[in-house]
XYZ file of C-alpha atoms in Angstrom:
658
model
C 149.943 16.371 101.468
C 149.793 17.459 97.822
C 152.749 16.268 95.764
C 153.318 17.786 92.292
C 153.588 15.191 89.575
C 155.080 15.874 86.147
C 152.865 14.367 83.489
C 154.031 14.339 79.884
C 151.666 13.150 77.220
C 153.230 13.521 73.812
C 151.310 11.841 71.058
C 153.426 10.994 68.057
C 152.054 11.379 64.580
C 151.149 14.117 62.133
C 150.484 16.734 64.821
C 153.963 16.352 66.302
C 155.516 16.189 62.843
C 154.061 19.553 61.860
C 153.919 21.393 65.179
C 156.777 19.862 67.160
C 156.852 18.648 70.748
C 154.679 20.361 73.385
C 156.325 22.986 75.577
C 155.870 23.298 79.332
C 154.410 26.472 80.795
C 157.751 27.038 82.554
C 159.376 27.382 79.106
C 157.447 30.565 78.265
C 160.546 32.687 78.891
C 162.349 30.731 76.175
C 159.907 32.059 73.583
C 160.712 35.747 74.261
C 162.133 37.608 71.268
C 165.370 39.547 70.839
C 165.133 42.635 68.647
C 166.626 40.893 65.612
C 163.786 38.331 65.640
C 161.117 40.819 66.724
C 161.648 42.701 63.451
C 160.392 39.880 61.185
C 157.693 38.880 63.691
C 156.132 42.291 64.381
C 157.418 44.591 61.614
C 156.990 42.600 58.426
C 153.671 44.367 57.701
C 154.855 48.005 57.878
C 158.128 47.091 56.148
C 156.327 45.331 53.321
C 153.699 48.042 52.899
C 156.245 50.174 51.053
C 156.130 47.603 48.249
C 152.632 48.703 47.240
C 151.991 52.054 48.990
C 153.584 54.078 46.172
C 151.715 52.048 43.584
C 148.412 52.766 45.320
C 149.130 56.504 45.178
C 149.901 56.322 41.450
C 146.863 54.137 40.752
C 144.512 56.730 42.206
C 146.252 59.667 40.512
C 146.104 57.814 37.188
C 142.330 58.266 37.270
C 142.981 61.907 36.311
C 145.753 61.152 33.828
C 149.513 61.814 33.748
C 149.007 65.489 34.508
C 148.218 64.635 38.125
C 151.304 62.504 38.810
C 153.147 65.576 40.128
C 150.809 65.454 43.140
C 152.519 62.238 44.215
C 155.452 64.262 45.628
C 153.163 66.150 48.008
C 151.136 63.071 48.926
C 154.293 61.082 49.706
C 155.719 63.920 51.826
C 152.529 64.067 53.900
C 152.652 60.288 54.439
C 156.289 60.461 55.570
C 155.438 63.129 58.159
C 152.446 61.111 59.345
C 154.510 57.912 59.628
C 157.182 59.676 61.689
C 154.552 61.113 64.052
C 152.775 57.761 64.510
C 156.050 55.918 65.204
C 157.029 58.523 67.789
C 153.574 58.305 69.384
C 153.595 54.513 69.668
C 157.054 54.571 71.227
C 155.356 56.427 74.083
C 152.698 53.703 74.244
C 155.311 50.934 74.492
C 156.907 52.626 77.491
C 153.649 53.532 79.222
C 151.928 50.138 78.748
C 154.613 47.413 78.944
C 151.944 44.725 79.448
C 150.820 45.113 75.833
C 147.341 45.484 74.452
C 148.124 48.576 72.416
C 145.144 50.685 71.427
C 142.676 48.463 73.297
C 144.455 48.722 76.649
C 145.187 52.436 76.268
C 141.673 53.405 75.166
C 139.949 51.237 77.776
C 142.099 52.515 80.634
C 141.784 56.194 79.737
C 138.643 56.637 77.616
C 136.375 53.916 78.986
C 135.203 50.426 78.085
C 133.272 51.413 74.959
C 136.248 53.261 73.470
C 138.432 50.247 74.195
C 136.019 47.920 72.424
C 135.815 50.243 69.417
C 139.612 50.178 69.168
C 139.643 46.398 69.588
C 136.961 45.941 66.906
C 138.960 48.108 64.521
C 142.169 46.188 65.190
C 140.604 42.745 64.848
C 139.054 43.666 61.494
C 142.310 45.254 60.375
C 144.347 42.171 61.294
C 142.118 39.969 59.134
C 142.496 42.427 56.260
C 146.264 42.529 56.828
C 146.531 38.791 56.235
C 144.329 38.925 53.142
C 145.974 42.005 51.588
C 149.538 40.922 52.368
C 149.179 37.413 50.996
C 147.283 38.521 47.892
C 149.852 41.281 47.240
C 152.636 38.724 47.610
C 150.942 36.447 45.112
C 150.590 39.464 42.777
C 154.377 39.934 42.968
C 154.833 36.267 42.038
C 152.446 36.517 39.102
C 154.252 39.676 37.916
C 157.367 37.553 37.456
C 155.406 34.490 36.252
C 152.173 35.709 34.555
C 151.068 32.153 33.746
C 150.251 31.673 37.453
C 147.674 34.495 37.486
C 144.719 32.136 37.098
C 145.797 30.269 40.241
C 145.925 33.389 42.451
C 143.169 32.255 44.830
C 144.630 28.784 45.347
C 148.139 30.172 45.855
C 146.846 32.715 48.372
C 145.019 30.076 50.392
C 148.102 27.860 50.336
C 150.291 30.641 51.727
C 147.750 31.406 54.468
C 147.825 27.752 55.510
C 151.647 27.761 55.494
C 151.761 30.884 57.675
C 149.222 29.344 60.022
C 151.318 26.205 60.403
C 154.511 28.161 61.070
C 152.848 30.308 63.717
C 151.299 27.286 65.408
C 154.863 26.022 65.882
C 155.657 29.015 68.105
C 156.509 32.720 67.990
C 160.267 32.249 68.177
C 160.303 29.533 65.525
C 158.252 31.674 63.156
C 160.658 34.573 63.806
C 163.646 32.414 62.880
C 161.910 31.085 59.775
C 160.850 34.546 58.595
C 164.049 36.449 59.464
C 165.850 35.583 56.219
C 163.043 36.764 53.863
C 162.576 39.982 55.866
C 166.229 40.961 55.928
C 166.615 39.674 52.364
C 163.937 42.150 51.256
C 165.698 45.036 53.011
C 168.971 44.080 51.344
C 167.367 43.819 47.908
C 165.669 47.227 48.143
C 168.756 49.094 49.364
C 170.955 47.406 46.754
C 168.405 48.521 44.150
C 168.661 52.099 45.452
C 172.468 51.973 45.295
C 172.573 50.563 41.747
C 169.964 53.069 40.556
C 171.918 55.978 42.083
C 175.156 54.746 40.497
C 173.611 54.406 37.045
C 171.916 57.818 37.204
C 175.078 59.528 38.463
C 176.968 57.796 35.638
C 174.793 59.682 33.182
C 172.374 56.921 32.184
C 168.799 57.877 31.394
C 166.613 55.211 32.977
C 162.985 54.759 31.945
C 160.457 52.183 33.126
C 158.961 49.726 30.583
C 155.641 51.601 30.790
C 157.137 55.104 30.523
C 155.988 55.497 26.930
C 152.466 54.232 27.504
C 149.669 56.785 27.772
C 147.242 56.855 30.673
C 143.646 57.446 29.701
C 141.890 59.384 32.478
C 138.525 58.087 33.617
C 137.159 61.560 34.345
C 138.027 65.197 33.932
C 139.070 66.686 37.269
C 139.053 70.357 38.210
C 138.707 72.504 41.310
C 137.408 70.574 44.322
C 137.607 67.291 42.401
C 141.401 67.665 42.225
C 141.567 68.030 46.002
C 139.357 64.970 46.477
C 141.560 62.980 44.084
C 144.663 63.983 46.029
C 142.944 63.083 49.305
C 141.967 59.692 47.930
C 145.558 59.079 46.766
C 146.774 60.074 50.237
C 144.296 57.690 51.857
C 145.460 54.807 49.663
C 149.122 55.608 50.285
C 148.519 55.517 54.018
C 148.632 51.733 53.721
C 152.336 52.350 54.439
C 151.317 52.830 58.098
C 149.569 49.506 58.568
C 151.055 47.312 61.256
C 152.855 50.103 63.114
C 150.752 49.420 66.221
C 151.588 45.688 66.328
C 154.696 46.187 68.470
C 152.712 48.036 71.152
C 150.306 45.086 71.255
C 153.103 42.567 71.699
C 155.472 44.230 74.188
C 155.291 41.189 76.550
C 156.808 39.017 73.788
C 160.112 40.937 73.917
C 163.127 40.037 75.985
C 163.909 42.263 78.970
C 163.944 45.227 79.168
C 160.687 44.716 77.310
C 159.462 48.310 76.904
C 162.869 49.644 75.820
C 163.456 46.847 73.332
C 159.988 47.312 71.886
C 160.427 51.084 71.532
C 163.878 50.647 69.947
C 162.538 48.073 67.487
C 159.735 50.473 66.562
C 162.264 53.253 65.867
C 164.381 50.963 63.675
C 161.282 49.870 61.801
C 160.289 53.516 61.302
C 163.683 54.347 59.792
C 163.543 51.465 57.333
C 159.916 52.139 56.363
C 160.423 55.848 55.737
C 163.651 55.513 53.752
C 162.319 52.668 51.599
C 159.014 54.431 50.934
C 160.814 57.643 49.946
C 163.292 55.770 47.758
C 160.650 53.748 45.914
C 158.488 56.837 45.365
C 161.437 58.860 44.020
C 162.407 56.050 41.654
C 158.822 55.490 40.499
C 158.426 59.156 39.573
C 161.948 59.559 38.175
C 161.673 56.456 35.987
C 158.150 57.491 34.883
C 156.461 54.314 36.081
C 152.902 54.191 34.764
C 150.236 52.102 36.477
C 146.474 51.973 36.053
C 143.473 50.033 37.283
C 143.127 48.200 33.964
C 145.543 47.400 31.104
C 143.123 49.156 28.745
C 143.785 52.428 30.579
C 147.404 52.092 29.390
C 146.347 51.406 25.817
C 146.978 47.656 26.185
C 144.751 44.666 25.473
C 142.454 43.726 28.365
C 144.185 40.364 28.881
C 147.731 41.794 28.911
C 149.581 40.876 32.134
C 150.790 43.981 34.002
C 153.666 44.435 36.420
C 153.576 46.084 39.810
C 155.323 49.445 40.208
C 158.130 47.877 42.242
C 158.618 45.159 39.609
C 158.962 47.841 36.927
C 161.542 49.702 38.994
C 163.551 46.533 39.634
C 163.443 45.576 35.952
C 164.608 49.056 34.907
C 167.460 49.088 37.415
C 168.630 45.464 37.150
C 167.297 44.342 33.782
C 165.736 40.904 33.607
C 168.703 39.152 35.213
C 169.041 37.335 38.538
C 168.831 40.495 40.673
C 165.424 41.349 39.208
C 164.099 37.925 40.137
C 165.766 38.198 43.528
C 163.894 41.440 44.267
C 160.640 39.915 43.042
C 161.151 36.814 45.173
C 162.132 38.909 48.205
C 159.138 41.194 47.660
C 156.760 38.267 47.369
C 158.299 36.755 50.498
C 158.035 39.915 52.620
C 154.514 40.664 51.385
C 153.325 37.194 52.293
C 155.202 37.290 55.599
C 153.659 40.684 56.336
C 150.656 38.667 57.407
C 152.829 37.407 60.257
C 152.333 40.756 61.987
C 148.626 39.978 62.184
C 149.319 36.386 63.240
C 150.966 37.778 66.341
C 148.729 40.783 66.932
C 145.327 39.133 66.477
C 145.829 36.189 68.894
C 147.399 38.434 71.563
C 144.560 40.950 71.357
C 141.932 38.192 71.250
C 143.529 36.664 74.353
C 143.291 39.967 76.227
C 139.667 40.398 75.166
C 138.891 36.821 76.206
C 140.561 37.449 79.569
C 138.249 40.447 79.994
C 135.321 38.209 78.927
C 134.558 40.038 75.680
C 135.440 36.998 73.550
C 135.090 33.240 74.196
C 137.412 32.007 76.928
C 138.996 29.459 74.564
C 140.861 32.300 72.852
C 142.740 33.007 76.094
C 144.315 29.544 76.272
C 147.790 28.768 74.969
C 148.340 25.677 72.841
C 151.053 23.020 72.920
C 153.677 25.462 71.642
C 152.746 28.255 74.081
C 150.998 30.301 71.385
C 147.332 31.233 71.262
C 146.456 28.487 68.793
C 142.696 29.118 68.689
C 143.240 32.767 67.757
C 145.700 31.810 65.022
C 143.266 29.330 63.470
C 140.343 31.763 63.707
C 142.370 34.478 61.959
C 143.295 32.082 59.148
C 139.661 31.077 58.571
C 138.484 34.698 58.335
C 141.337 35.627 55.979
C 140.667 32.676 53.662
C 136.973 33.593 53.522
C 137.919 37.148 52.530
C 140.371 35.994 49.859
C 137.774 33.701 48.300
C 135.023 36.330 48.487
C 137.157 38.954 46.676
C 138.855 36.451 44.318
C 142.374 37.378 45.522
C 142.113 40.912 44.084
C 144.484 43.386 45.777
C 142.706 46.450 44.409
C 139.356 45.178 45.757
C 140.466 44.107 49.241
C 142.696 47.117 49.810
C 139.673 49.427 49.599
C 138.522 47.914 52.903
C 141.938 48.473 54.412
C 143.327 51.109 56.815
C 140.016 52.428 58.186
C 140.434 50.160 61.183
C 144.087 51.195 61.421
C 143.292 54.873 61.828
C 140.370 54.291 64.169
C 142.723 52.466 66.526
C 145.518 55.020 65.939
C 143.270 57.919 66.870
C 141.742 56.310 69.955
C 145.151 55.153 71.144
C 146.682 58.611 70.845
C 143.701 60.292 72.527
C 144.001 57.764 75.330
C 147.703 58.525 75.716
C 146.959 62.268 75.962
C 144.605 61.468 78.855
C 147.195 59.104 80.340
C 149.842 61.837 80.518
C 147.322 64.317 81.913
C 146.661 61.947 84.804
C 150.392 61.768 85.467
C 150.466 65.497 86.124
C 149.825 66.077 89.818
C 150.398 69.142 91.962
C 153.756 68.018 93.342
C 155.245 66.745 90.063
C 158.871 67.970 89.792
C 159.493 70.493 87.030
C 161.855 68.181 85.099
C 159.341 65.325 85.156
C 156.545 67.768 84.289
C 158.433 68.954 81.210
C 159.027 65.372 80.097
C 155.346 64.507 80.554
C 154.283 67.603 78.620
C 156.646 66.681 75.780
C 155.235 63.149 75.633
C 151.688 64.518 75.762
C 152.452 66.896 72.904
C 153.751 64.022 70.772
C 150.606 61.984 71.362
C 148.317 64.996 70.859
C 149.973 65.680 67.505
C 149.529 62.039 66.597
C 145.849 62.138 67.577
C 145.215 65.227 65.448
C 147.040 63.832 62.430
C 145.455 60.381 62.547
C 142.011 61.865 63.250
C 142.245 64.022 60.142
C 143.436 61.064 58.089
C 140.560 58.934 59.417
C 138.076 61.512 58.152
C 139.825 61.625 54.761
C 139.875 57.834 54.507
C 136.176 57.575 55.353
C 135.236 60.217 52.805
C 137.354 58.858 49.977
C 137.003 55.102 50.485
C 133.440 54.698 51.748
C 131.799 54.226 48.351
C 134.662 52.048 47.093
C 133.999 49.191 49.511
C 134.974 50.645 52.873
C 131.321 50.656 53.891
C 131.742 46.934 54.569
C 134.225 47.740 57.341
C 131.945 50.405 58.800
C 129.329 47.670 59.200
C 131.687 44.912 60.346
C 133.216 46.977 63.162
C 129.918 47.882 64.881
C 128.713 44.280 64.526
C 131.885 43.040 66.188
C 131.541 45.717 68.876
C 127.976 44.622 69.647
C 128.983 40.952 69.580
C 131.715 41.523 72.160
C 129.349 43.447 74.388
C 126.813 40.633 74.084
C 129.440 38.039 75.038
C 130.391 40.064 78.108
C 126.750 40.418 79.153
C 126.314 36.657 78.781
C 129.361 35.889 80.916
C 128.243 38.403 83.563
C 124.728 36.928 83.617
C 126.028 33.367 83.953
C 128.473 34.378 86.682
C 125.688 36.023 88.668
C 123.522 32.945 88.195
C 126.093 30.376 89.324
C 127.782 32.310 92.119
C 126.992 30.428 95.373
C 125.171 32.199 98.177
C 126.188 32.141 101.861
C 124.363 28.843 102.439
C 126.095 27.060 99.566
C 124.254 24.117 97.958
C 122.001 21.934 100.058
C 122.212 18.148 100.037
C 119.415 16.296 98.214
C 117.047 14.419 100.525
C 117.464 11.168 98.579
C 119.157 9.905 95.428
C 117.210 7.703 93.040
C 119.358 5.673 90.637
C 118.017 4.647 87.235
C 119.780 2.314 84.759
C 118.366 2.148 81.209
C 118.417 -1.414 79.851
C 117.897 -2.674 76.310
C 119.582 -6.084 76.508
C 121.273 -7.961 79.304
C 124.918 -7.645 78.236
C 128.194 -7.104 80.079
C 128.032 -3.264 79.768
C 124.549 -3.343 81.337
C 125.694 -5.586 84.195
C 128.672 -3.290 84.778
C 126.415 -0.225 84.980
C 124.102 -2.025 87.423
C 127.064 -3.072 89.580
C 128.431 0.466 89.684
C 125.004 1.909 90.508
C 124.585 -0.539 93.396
C 128.060 0.342 94.685
C 126.999 3.993 95.137
C 124.259 2.881 97.611
C 121.445 5.098 96.316
C 118.143 5.464 98.180
C 116.446 3.508 95.391
C 117.672 1.686 92.303
C 115.521 0.811 89.315
C 116.376 -0.685 85.940
C 114.160 0.608 83.149
C 113.447 -0.964 79.777
C 111.090 0.237 77.056
C 108.851 -2.358 75.434
C 108.899 -1.934 71.675
C 108.770 -5.633 70.776
C 106.735 -7.786 73.196
C 108.734 -10.978 72.505
C 112.126 -9.261 73.092
C 110.888 -7.727 76.323
C 109.564 -11.086 77.569
C 112.958 -12.703 76.820
C 114.716 -9.939 78.764
C 112.409 -10.346 81.781
C 112.884 -14.124 81.777
C 116.679 -13.808 81.647
C 116.556 -11.163 84.382
C 114.690 -13.533 86.688
C 116.891 -16.489 85.728
C 120.027 -14.623 86.734
C 118.434 -13.479 89.973
C 119.499 -9.862 89.551
C 118.612 -8.067 92.824
C 117.347 -4.924 91.066
C 113.757 -4.130 90.094
C 113.217 -4.106 86.326
C 110.575 -1.584 85.305
C 108.956 -2.239 81.908
C 107.492 0.841 80.153
C 105.181 0.252 77.221
C 105.793 2.328 74.059
C 102.956 1.926 71.530
C 104.696 4.321 69.111
C 108.053 2.452 69.320
C 109.877 5.496 70.705
C 112.558 4.743 73.317
C 113.985 8.015 74.625
C 110.744 9.882 75.494
C 109.225 7.168 77.746
C 112.432 7.009 79.811
C 112.519 10.797 80.077
C 108.872 10.880 81.219
C 109.587 8.227 83.848
C 112.584 10.176 85.185
C 110.695 13.498 85.182
C 107.877 11.931 87.190
C 110.356 10.840 89.876
C 111.614 14.417 90.130
C 108.098 15.885 90.151
C 106.998 13.536 92.938
C 110.044 14.445 95.080
C 111.466 17.853 94.012
C 114.056 17.815 96.815
C 115.401 14.461 95.660
C 117.989 13.913 92.920
C 117.892 11.365 90.123
C 121.115 9.819 88.823
C 120.948 7.969 85.518
C 123.736 5.438 84.924
C 124.203 4.979 81.167
C 126.357 2.108 79.872
C 128.518 3.268 76.980
C 130.942 1.495 74.641
C 134.522 2.767 74.278
C 135.700 1.919 70.769
C 139.006 2.208 68.948
C 137.999 3.131 65.401
C 136.117 6.160 64.113
C 133.637 4.068 62.138
C 132.647 2.134 65.281
C 131.207 5.351 66.716
C 128.595 5.204 63.972
C 127.565 1.701 65.037
C 127.357 2.127 68.818
C 126.142 4.532 71.529
C 123.569 6.350 69.379
C 120.673 5.741 71.791
C 122.889 6.658 74.734
C 123.935 9.913 73.087
C 120.343 10.887 72.339
C 119.295 10.127 75.923
C 122.201 12.099 77.396
C 121.457 15.074 75.182
C 117.842 15.155 76.397
C 118.714 14.544 80.054
C 121.103 17.501 79.976
C 118.091 19.832 79.882
C 116.144 18.013 82.603
C 116.372 19.758 86.014
C 117.306 17.683 89.052
C 118.872 14.900 86.960
C 122.527 13.849 86.918
C 124.085 11.538 84.339
C 126.886 9.052 85.012
C 128.611 7.474 82.017
C 129.732 3.909 82.702
C 132.289 3.089 79.990
C 132.838 -0.450 78.744
C 136.047 -0.875 76.755
C 135.830 -3.056 73.690
C 138.972 -4.841 72.549
C 139.421 -2.423 69.651
C 140.103 0.352 72.182
C 143.079 -1.431 73.754
C 145.578 0.350 71.508
C 144.138 3.744 72.469
C 143.916 3.368 76.220
C 146.566 2.450 78.695
C 144.662 0.557 81.322
C 145.776 -2.094 83.755
C 143.935 -5.204 84.827
C 140.339 -4.553 85.772
C 139.507 -5.469 89.323
C 136.399 -7.544 90.067
C 136.376 -6.861 93.799
C 133.192 -5.759 95.506
C 129.528 -6.601 95.028
C 128.654 -8.193 91.720
C 125.552 -8.427 89.608
C 125.088 -12.014 88.530
């Protein structure tokens, strides 16, 4: 009868210090998130995007000079409408697909496997960019308050990525608790700034940003169609305010019950905060005449003059340079850096789903000690760090790659939802249910149209500014995932047993490689004899004639009841002669099996690995590719390994080799 046994292996040390104690699989329910913690976990990206979305609009419009800043009102209004439509559309997705997966699950179920993989490729690329952009933007907020740190931007960015990685490896709920204060602190700071600004304006004060008097030198002269393209490019850059909206639909299973309702409600709350903050920051930026440009020289300043972000200028104008200004800067830096947390939850969840469907390596499907997808978290961090280093922690450079993946996934998700609702309509659907389905379908259709148009605009306006990299990365990832799936399918077909199963080998020939007659060798010989093979041969390779003669003499003196085969090696090579000998056994008797018993030292220190087992490792590596050959490791524990293994007294019962 099978009896379940609880086994707890908790190794103390640095891993436990940083990550905490392992959690049992039965504790998974304890990691589910209430709405108040789901906000910082899943919504930090869209909430933080308002900190730089307005600035991105103004940066693009500044290319044409101050005369084009009036277009910001229209651009911002279009983004607000788009954000409201996308939030409403994804609320439908949360309810329809409570098992999560977001755009990937929706597109695959309704538009086919290829569409699902396109959406997944877009999301995976976007999540990496989210981490890079969010952290670098957060560091930019820090350097706006402390310009002397600007030269350390890359190092600071990498440090924050590592910190986020560590916090997420500790568990979803723990990261939510740790990041709740900065998220809600940012919301408080922004709304207090709005209130103070409104009070001062209504009191008759005339507020102007520090850069209000600086000119903006246009890069080009825009007219006619060029004006429209400039406005479209500003709109595309401002659409960064929508990044991360889909993360909640990916992570519905992480919510407490009722999962779908809580996820949809959290998405609505996030939408309210994002829209009101984006509108407020844009109104203040335009009212206070905030001027931003790609380069300080475009503002008539020296090239090495430190510049402030748009939000920093607004905070300084409203609060002065007192504690509240630094509070807003600190809160902004915190939320921007924590915005990456959205990706730290979305990327591993999506990678796990893809791995479960065999489009990514199976290791990404496994949960770690803290019931999070640790491999996905680490992989995301490595990609983000590579991107930060490659682009030297430049927000303006990395952000050009941003949001294409967002709108690819948005569009495919909404098209998939339109198809989903169409399938729900059957002949006998009651009229009330039919009306509800049609309303939901209309919401998703509107979302698909809007996001599809934006995708075209983004591609047109950002392609030559670096977005071409994403248009290459996504297809490469798509092809890679298809290749992984083909590999898994091919291997499955190859190793699936037929009706007859696997036949027994006619005989088993045991071979024990011998270099010197030591205790590990005698142990391997004893174990090989205990398996009662059809034949047993010890094999040694003669490199030095005198050493071989001494071995043969000792062998005979001990009376070891096993044949010792001596193979001559004129070129002093050890591994190949043994391999040739073993292959010949298999060639002579193809229906037989050969089992090679290799004595191996178990050591307790890392440096001892360099001094032992090298020949054994080389032989095992070669035998792995030899058909019809099995390898049995026979470990011999040296005293240095006693503190690493928990073994009892070794029994000496049974046949012995003298």
